[in-house]
Short mmCIF file of C-alpha atoms in Angstrom, two decimals:
data_model
loop_
_atom_site.label_atom_id
_atom_site.label_comp_id
_atom_site.label_asym_id
_atom_site.label_seq_id
_atom_site.Cartn_x
_atom_site.Cartn_y
_atom_site.Cartn_z
CA UNK V 866 22.74 -62.49 -47.71
CA UNK V 867 21.59 -65.98 -48.62
CA UNK V 868 23.53 -68.93 -47.39
CA UNK V 869 23.84 -71.94 -45.14
CA UNK V 870 24.54 -71.71 -41.45
CA UNK V 871 25.70 -74.50 -39.19
CA UNK V 872 25.89 -74.43 -35.44
CA UNK V 873 27.70 -74.87 -33.25
CA UNK V 874 31.17 -74.52 -34.74
CA UNK V 875 32.56 -76.97 -32.17
CA UNK V 876 30.61 -79.60 -30.27
CA UNK V 877 31.70 -81.95 -27.53
CA UNK V 878 30.00 -85.25 -26.87
CA UNK V 879 30.21 -87.41 -23.79
CA UNK V 880 29.98 -91.19 -23.92
CA UNK V 881 26.41 -92.40 -24.40
CA UNK V 882 25.11 -88.96 -25.27
CA UNK V 883 23.08 -87.92 -28.30
CA UNK V 884 23.98 -84.57 -29.83
CA UNK V 885 22.25 -82.55 -32.53
CA UNK V 886 23.94 -80.46 -35.21
CA UNK V 887 21.97 -77.61 -36.70
CA UNK V 888 21.79 -76.72 -40.40
CA UNK V 889 19.70 -73.85 -41.75
CA UNK V 890 19.49 -72.43 -45.27
CA UNK V 891 17.72 -69.39 -46.67
CA UNK V 892 18.46 -70.15 -50.33
CA UNK V 893 15.02 -71.68 -50.88
CA UNK V 894 16.72 -74.90 -51.98
CA UNK V 895 14.70 -78.09 -52.05
CA UNK V 896 17.48 -80.59 -51.36
CA UNK V 897 19.76 -80.77 -48.35
CA UNK V 898 22.64 -83.09 -47.47
CA UNK V 899 24.82 -84.12 -44.55
CA UNK V 900 28.42 -85.24 -45.06
CA UNK V 901 31.06 -86.53 -42.73
CA UNK V 902 34.69 -85.60 -43.44
CA UNK V 903 37.63 -87.53 -42.02
CA UNK V 904 41.27 -86.85 -42.93
CA UNK V 905 42.24 -88.60 -46.17
CA UNK V 906 38.75 -89.96 -46.81
CA UNK V 907 37.06 -87.15 -48.63
CA UNK V 908 33.39 -86.51 -47.93
CA UNK V 909 30.97 -89.33 -47.25
CA UNK V 910 27.21 -88.88 -47.49
CA UNK V 911 25.26 -89.55 -44.30
CA UNK V 912 21.69 -88.54 -45.22
CA UNK V 913 19.97 -86.43 -47.82
CA UNK V 914 16.55 -84.96 -48.30
CA UNK V 915 14.97 -83.84 -51.55
CA UNK V 916 11.73 -82.54 -50.09
CA UNK V 917 10.14 -81.69 -46.77
CA UNK V 918 9.14 -84.69 -44.65
CA UNK V 919 11.21 -87.08 -46.74
CA UNK V 920 14.84 -88.18 -46.48
CA UNK V 921 17.07 -91.06 -47.59
CA UNK V 922 20.07 -92.82 -46.12
CA UNK V 923 23.44 -92.17 -47.63
CA UNK V 924 26.50 -94.38 -47.51
CA UNK V 925 27.18 -94.16 -43.76
CA UNK V 926 23.81 -93.56 -42.07
CA UNK V 927 24.28 -95.98 -39.17
CA UNK V 928 24.38 -94.16 -35.84
CA UNK V 929 22.83 -91.00 -37.25
CA UNK V 930 19.29 -89.66 -37.61
CA UNK V 931 17.74 -86.64 -39.33
CA UNK V 932 14.45 -84.82 -39.72
CA UNK V 933 13.12 -82.43 -42.35
CA UNK V 934 10.08 -80.72 -40.93
CA UNK V 935 10.79 -77.40 -42.63
CA UNK V 936 12.29 -76.63 -46.01
CA UNK V 937 15.02 -74.46 -44.52
CA UNK V 938 16.13 -76.80 -41.72
CA UNK V 939 17.82 -80.23 -41.72
CA UNK V 940 19.21 -81.12 -38.28
CA UNK V 941 21.47 -84.13 -37.80
CA UNK V 942 21.51 -86.14 -34.57
CA UNK V 943 24.59 -88.17 -33.76
CA UNK V 944 23.33 -90.95 -31.53
CA UNK V 945 25.17 -92.99 -28.92
CA UNK V 946 25.18 -95.85 -31.44
CA UNK V 947 27.79 -93.98 -33.49
CA UNK V 948 30.95 -95.31 -31.87
CA UNK V 949 33.42 -93.10 -33.70
CA UNK V 950 31.74 -89.70 -34.07
CA UNK V 951 34.83 -87.50 -34.06
CA UNK V 952 34.82 -85.79 -37.45
CA UNK V 953 34.04 -82.60 -39.34
CA UNK V 954 30.39 -82.48 -40.40
CA UNK V 955 29.28 -80.51 -43.42
CA UNK V 956 25.78 -79.58 -44.47
CA UNK V 957 24.94 -78.65 -48.06
CA UNK V 958 21.94 -77.73 -50.16
CA UNK V 959 21.09 -77.71 -53.84
CA UNK V 960 18.40 -76.35 -56.10
CA UNK V 961 16.08 -78.61 -58.05
CA UNK V 962 17.37 -79.02 -61.59
CA UNK V 963 20.93 -77.87 -60.86
CA UNK V 964 22.35 -81.35 -60.92
CA UNK V 965 25.23 -81.72 -58.52
CA UNK V 966 25.78 -78.03 -57.75
CA UNK V 967 25.81 -77.94 -53.97
CA UNK V 968 26.35 -75.06 -51.59
CA UNK V 969 28.09 -75.83 -48.32
CA UNK V 970 27.88 -74.51 -44.80
CA UNK V 971 30.99 -73.74 -42.70
CA UNK V 972 30.90 -77.08 -40.87
CA UNK V 973 30.73 -78.35 -37.29
CA UNK V 974 33.63 -80.15 -35.67
CA UNK V 975 32.48 -82.85 -33.26
CA UNK V 976 34.83 -84.07 -30.58
CA UNK V 977 34.39 -86.79 -27.98
CA UNK V 978 35.25 -86.11 -24.34
CA UNK S 1048 28.23 -96.92 -60.71
CA UNK S 1049 30.10 -93.64 -60.53
CA UNK S 1050 33.42 -93.09 -58.82
CA UNK S 1051 36.20 -90.53 -58.68
CA UNK S 1052 39.94 -91.01 -58.16
CA UNK S 1053 42.27 -88.16 -57.37
CA UNK S 1054 45.89 -88.98 -58.06
CA UNK S 1055 48.16 -87.67 -55.35
CA UNK S 1056 46.95 -86.76 -51.87
CA UNK S 1057 49.53 -83.97 -51.62
CA UNK S 1058 50.91 -81.70 -54.32
CA UNK S 1059 53.58 -79.09 -53.67
CA UNK S 1060 54.46 -76.29 -56.09
CA UNK S 1061 56.43 -73.08 -55.93
CA UNK S 1062 54.67 -69.75 -56.13
CA UNK S 1063 54.29 -68.83 -59.81
CA UNK S 1064 54.55 -72.41 -61.03
CA UNK S 1065 51.92 -74.40 -62.88
CA UNK S 1066 49.31 -76.16 -60.77
CA UNK S 1067 48.05 -79.54 -61.99
CA UNK S 1068 45.67 -81.60 -59.88
CA UNK S 1069 44.57 -84.90 -61.40
CA UNK S 1070 41.12 -86.44 -61.38
CA UNK S 1071 39.84 -89.53 -63.16
CA UNK S 1072 36.23 -90.60 -63.10
CA UNK S 1073 34.10 -93.63 -63.81
CA UNK S 1074 30.51 -93.18 -64.86
CA UNK S 1075 27.92 -95.30 -66.62
CA UNK S 1076 26.07 -92.18 -67.79
CA UNK S 1077 27.33 -88.90 -69.25
CA UNK S 1078 28.89 -87.30 -66.20
CA UNK S 1079 28.56 -83.93 -64.59
CA UNK S 1080 31.93 -83.17 -62.97
CA UNK S 1081 32.94 -80.65 -60.33
CA UNK S 1082 35.95 -79.23 -58.57
CA UNK S 1083 35.49 -77.82 -55.08
CA UNK S 1084 38.05 -76.06 -52.85
CA UNK S 1085 38.20 -76.17 -49.06
CA UNK S 1086 40.24 -73.79 -46.94
CA UNK S 1087 41.19 -74.95 -43.42
CA UNK S 1088 38.23 -75.44 -41.10
CA UNK S 1089 35.75 -74.15 -43.66
CA UNK S 1090 33.08 -75.56 -45.94
CA UNK S 1091 33.56 -76.32 -49.61
CA UNK S 1092 33.33 -73.73 -52.36
CA UNK S 1093 32.55 -74.53 -55.98
CA UNK S 1094 35.50 -73.78 -58.30
CA UNK S 1095 34.01 -74.98 -61.58
CA UNK S 1096 31.75 -77.57 -63.15
CA UNK S 1097 31.39 -79.50 -66.40
CA UNK S 1098 27.84 -80.09 -67.57
CA UNK S 1099 28.30 -81.49 -71.10
CA UNK S 1100 28.74 -78.15 -72.83
CA UNK S 1101 32.28 -76.88 -73.55
CA UNK S 1102 35.00 -79.38 -72.65
CA UNK S 1103 37.30 -76.64 -71.33
CA UNK S 1104 35.72 -75.11 -68.27
CA UNK S 1105 36.90 -71.91 -66.63
CA UNK S 1106 36.29 -71.30 -62.97
CA UNK S 1107 37.03 -68.82 -60.26
CA UNK S 1108 40.48 -67.66 -59.13
CA UNK S 1109 42.07 -68.46 -62.51
CA UNK S 1110 41.47 -72.20 -62.41
CA UNK S 1111 40.30 -74.25 -65.35
CA UNK S 1112 39.68 -77.90 -66.13
CA UNK S 1113 39.41 -79.93 -69.30
CA UNK S 1114 37.00 -82.81 -69.76
CA UNK S 1115 38.59 -85.63 -71.76
CA UNK S 1116 36.15 -88.42 -72.40
CA UNK S 1117 38.73 -90.70 -74.03
CA UNK S 1118 40.91 -90.51 -70.92
CA UNK S 1119 38.00 -90.29 -68.42
CA UNK S 1120 39.81 -87.36 -66.88
CA UNK S 1121 38.96 -83.92 -65.55
CA UNK S 1122 42.26 -82.42 -64.41
CA UNK S 1123 42.39 -79.02 -62.73
CA UNK S 1124 45.03 -76.50 -63.77
CA UNK S 1125 46.18 -72.99 -63.02
CA UNK S 1126 49.06 -71.38 -64.95
CA UNK S 1127 50.63 -69.61 -61.98
CA UNK S 1128 50.19 -70.61 -58.35
CA UNK S 1129 49.58 -68.03 -55.68
CA UNK S 1130 50.12 -68.46 -51.96
CA UNK S 1131 46.38 -68.06 -51.43
CA UNK S 1132 45.74 -71.20 -53.52
CA UNK S 1133 46.99 -73.40 -50.68
CA UNK S 1134 43.96 -75.50 -49.75
CA UNK S 1135 42.39 -78.91 -50.22
CA UNK S 1136 40.77 -79.62 -53.56
CA UNK S 1137 38.04 -82.16 -54.23
CA UNK S 1138 36.89 -83.59 -57.52
CA UNK S 1139 33.32 -84.89 -57.61
CA UNK S 1140 30.92 -86.57 -60.00
CA UNK S 1141 27.17 -86.17 -59.93
CA UNK S 1142 25.05 -89.29 -59.82
CA UNK S 1143 21.59 -89.87 -61.10
CA UNK S 1144 19.32 -87.32 -62.65
CA UNK S 1145 18.91 -83.60 -62.27
CA UNK S 1146 16.45 -84.18 -59.47
CA UNK S 1147 18.79 -85.85 -57.02
CA UNK S 1148 21.95 -83.81 -57.22
CA UNK S 1149 23.95 -86.36 -55.23
CA UNK S 1150 27.72 -86.11 -55.45
CA UNK S 1151 30.48 -88.67 -55.08
CA UNK S 1152 33.73 -87.08 -53.96
CA UNK S 1153 37.33 -88.05 -54.47
CA UNK S 1154 39.69 -88.36 -51.51
CA UNK S 1155 40.98 -84.84 -51.92
CA UNK S 1156 44.35 -83.33 -52.83
CA UNK S 1157 46.12 -80.91 -50.54
CA UNK S 1158 47.93 -78.20 -52.47
CA UNK S 1159 50.95 -76.65 -50.81
CA UNK S 1160 52.42 -73.48 -52.33
CA UNK S 1161 56.00 -72.67 -51.41
CA UNK S 1162 57.33 -69.11 -51.53
#
């Protein structure tokens, strides 16, 4: 079955530590996205990528980094510069030409120890 | 610039009652509009979308939404609520062209269904 997988489901971060969230898709979609979800704030875009080896900052990119070395993979690193990382992180992908129709992974919940 | 406002962060209905979740948008270009549903601790699932064809859009699980340009609204309705409809619902508007696919989401509305 085609879809988007995110791992791990839960992730714990210590002070000063960088952590990486995995996102993989086998839908052959060109574009991929990372969102952060906090209670009562909806989804906010962190980074997005429309093509391999290219990505753009979203609305809240500070303290985060990404890479897009392969079409199917778009990992997100939460760096130590992100002072409030506790949130639910969602990865999504979309097909070229299907404006706005995004397919979401199950999410990763990041907690700070 | 595009934006989305969902009126009411929590809506409570009885099982079998009408569901109405409100969404108003702002867009400088003809909008593409979406409703997504999120069950606890899960990702989002597309319910329905408006892409400038029919103004009344039917989606999954008996939901539908009507695009009203004069009111800049895209409210979500379902004639009869079921317990399984309890979830968080997000309205979203697509920005830019078909190549970007970026979405701007509303704050979300939590639907509670009482037995």
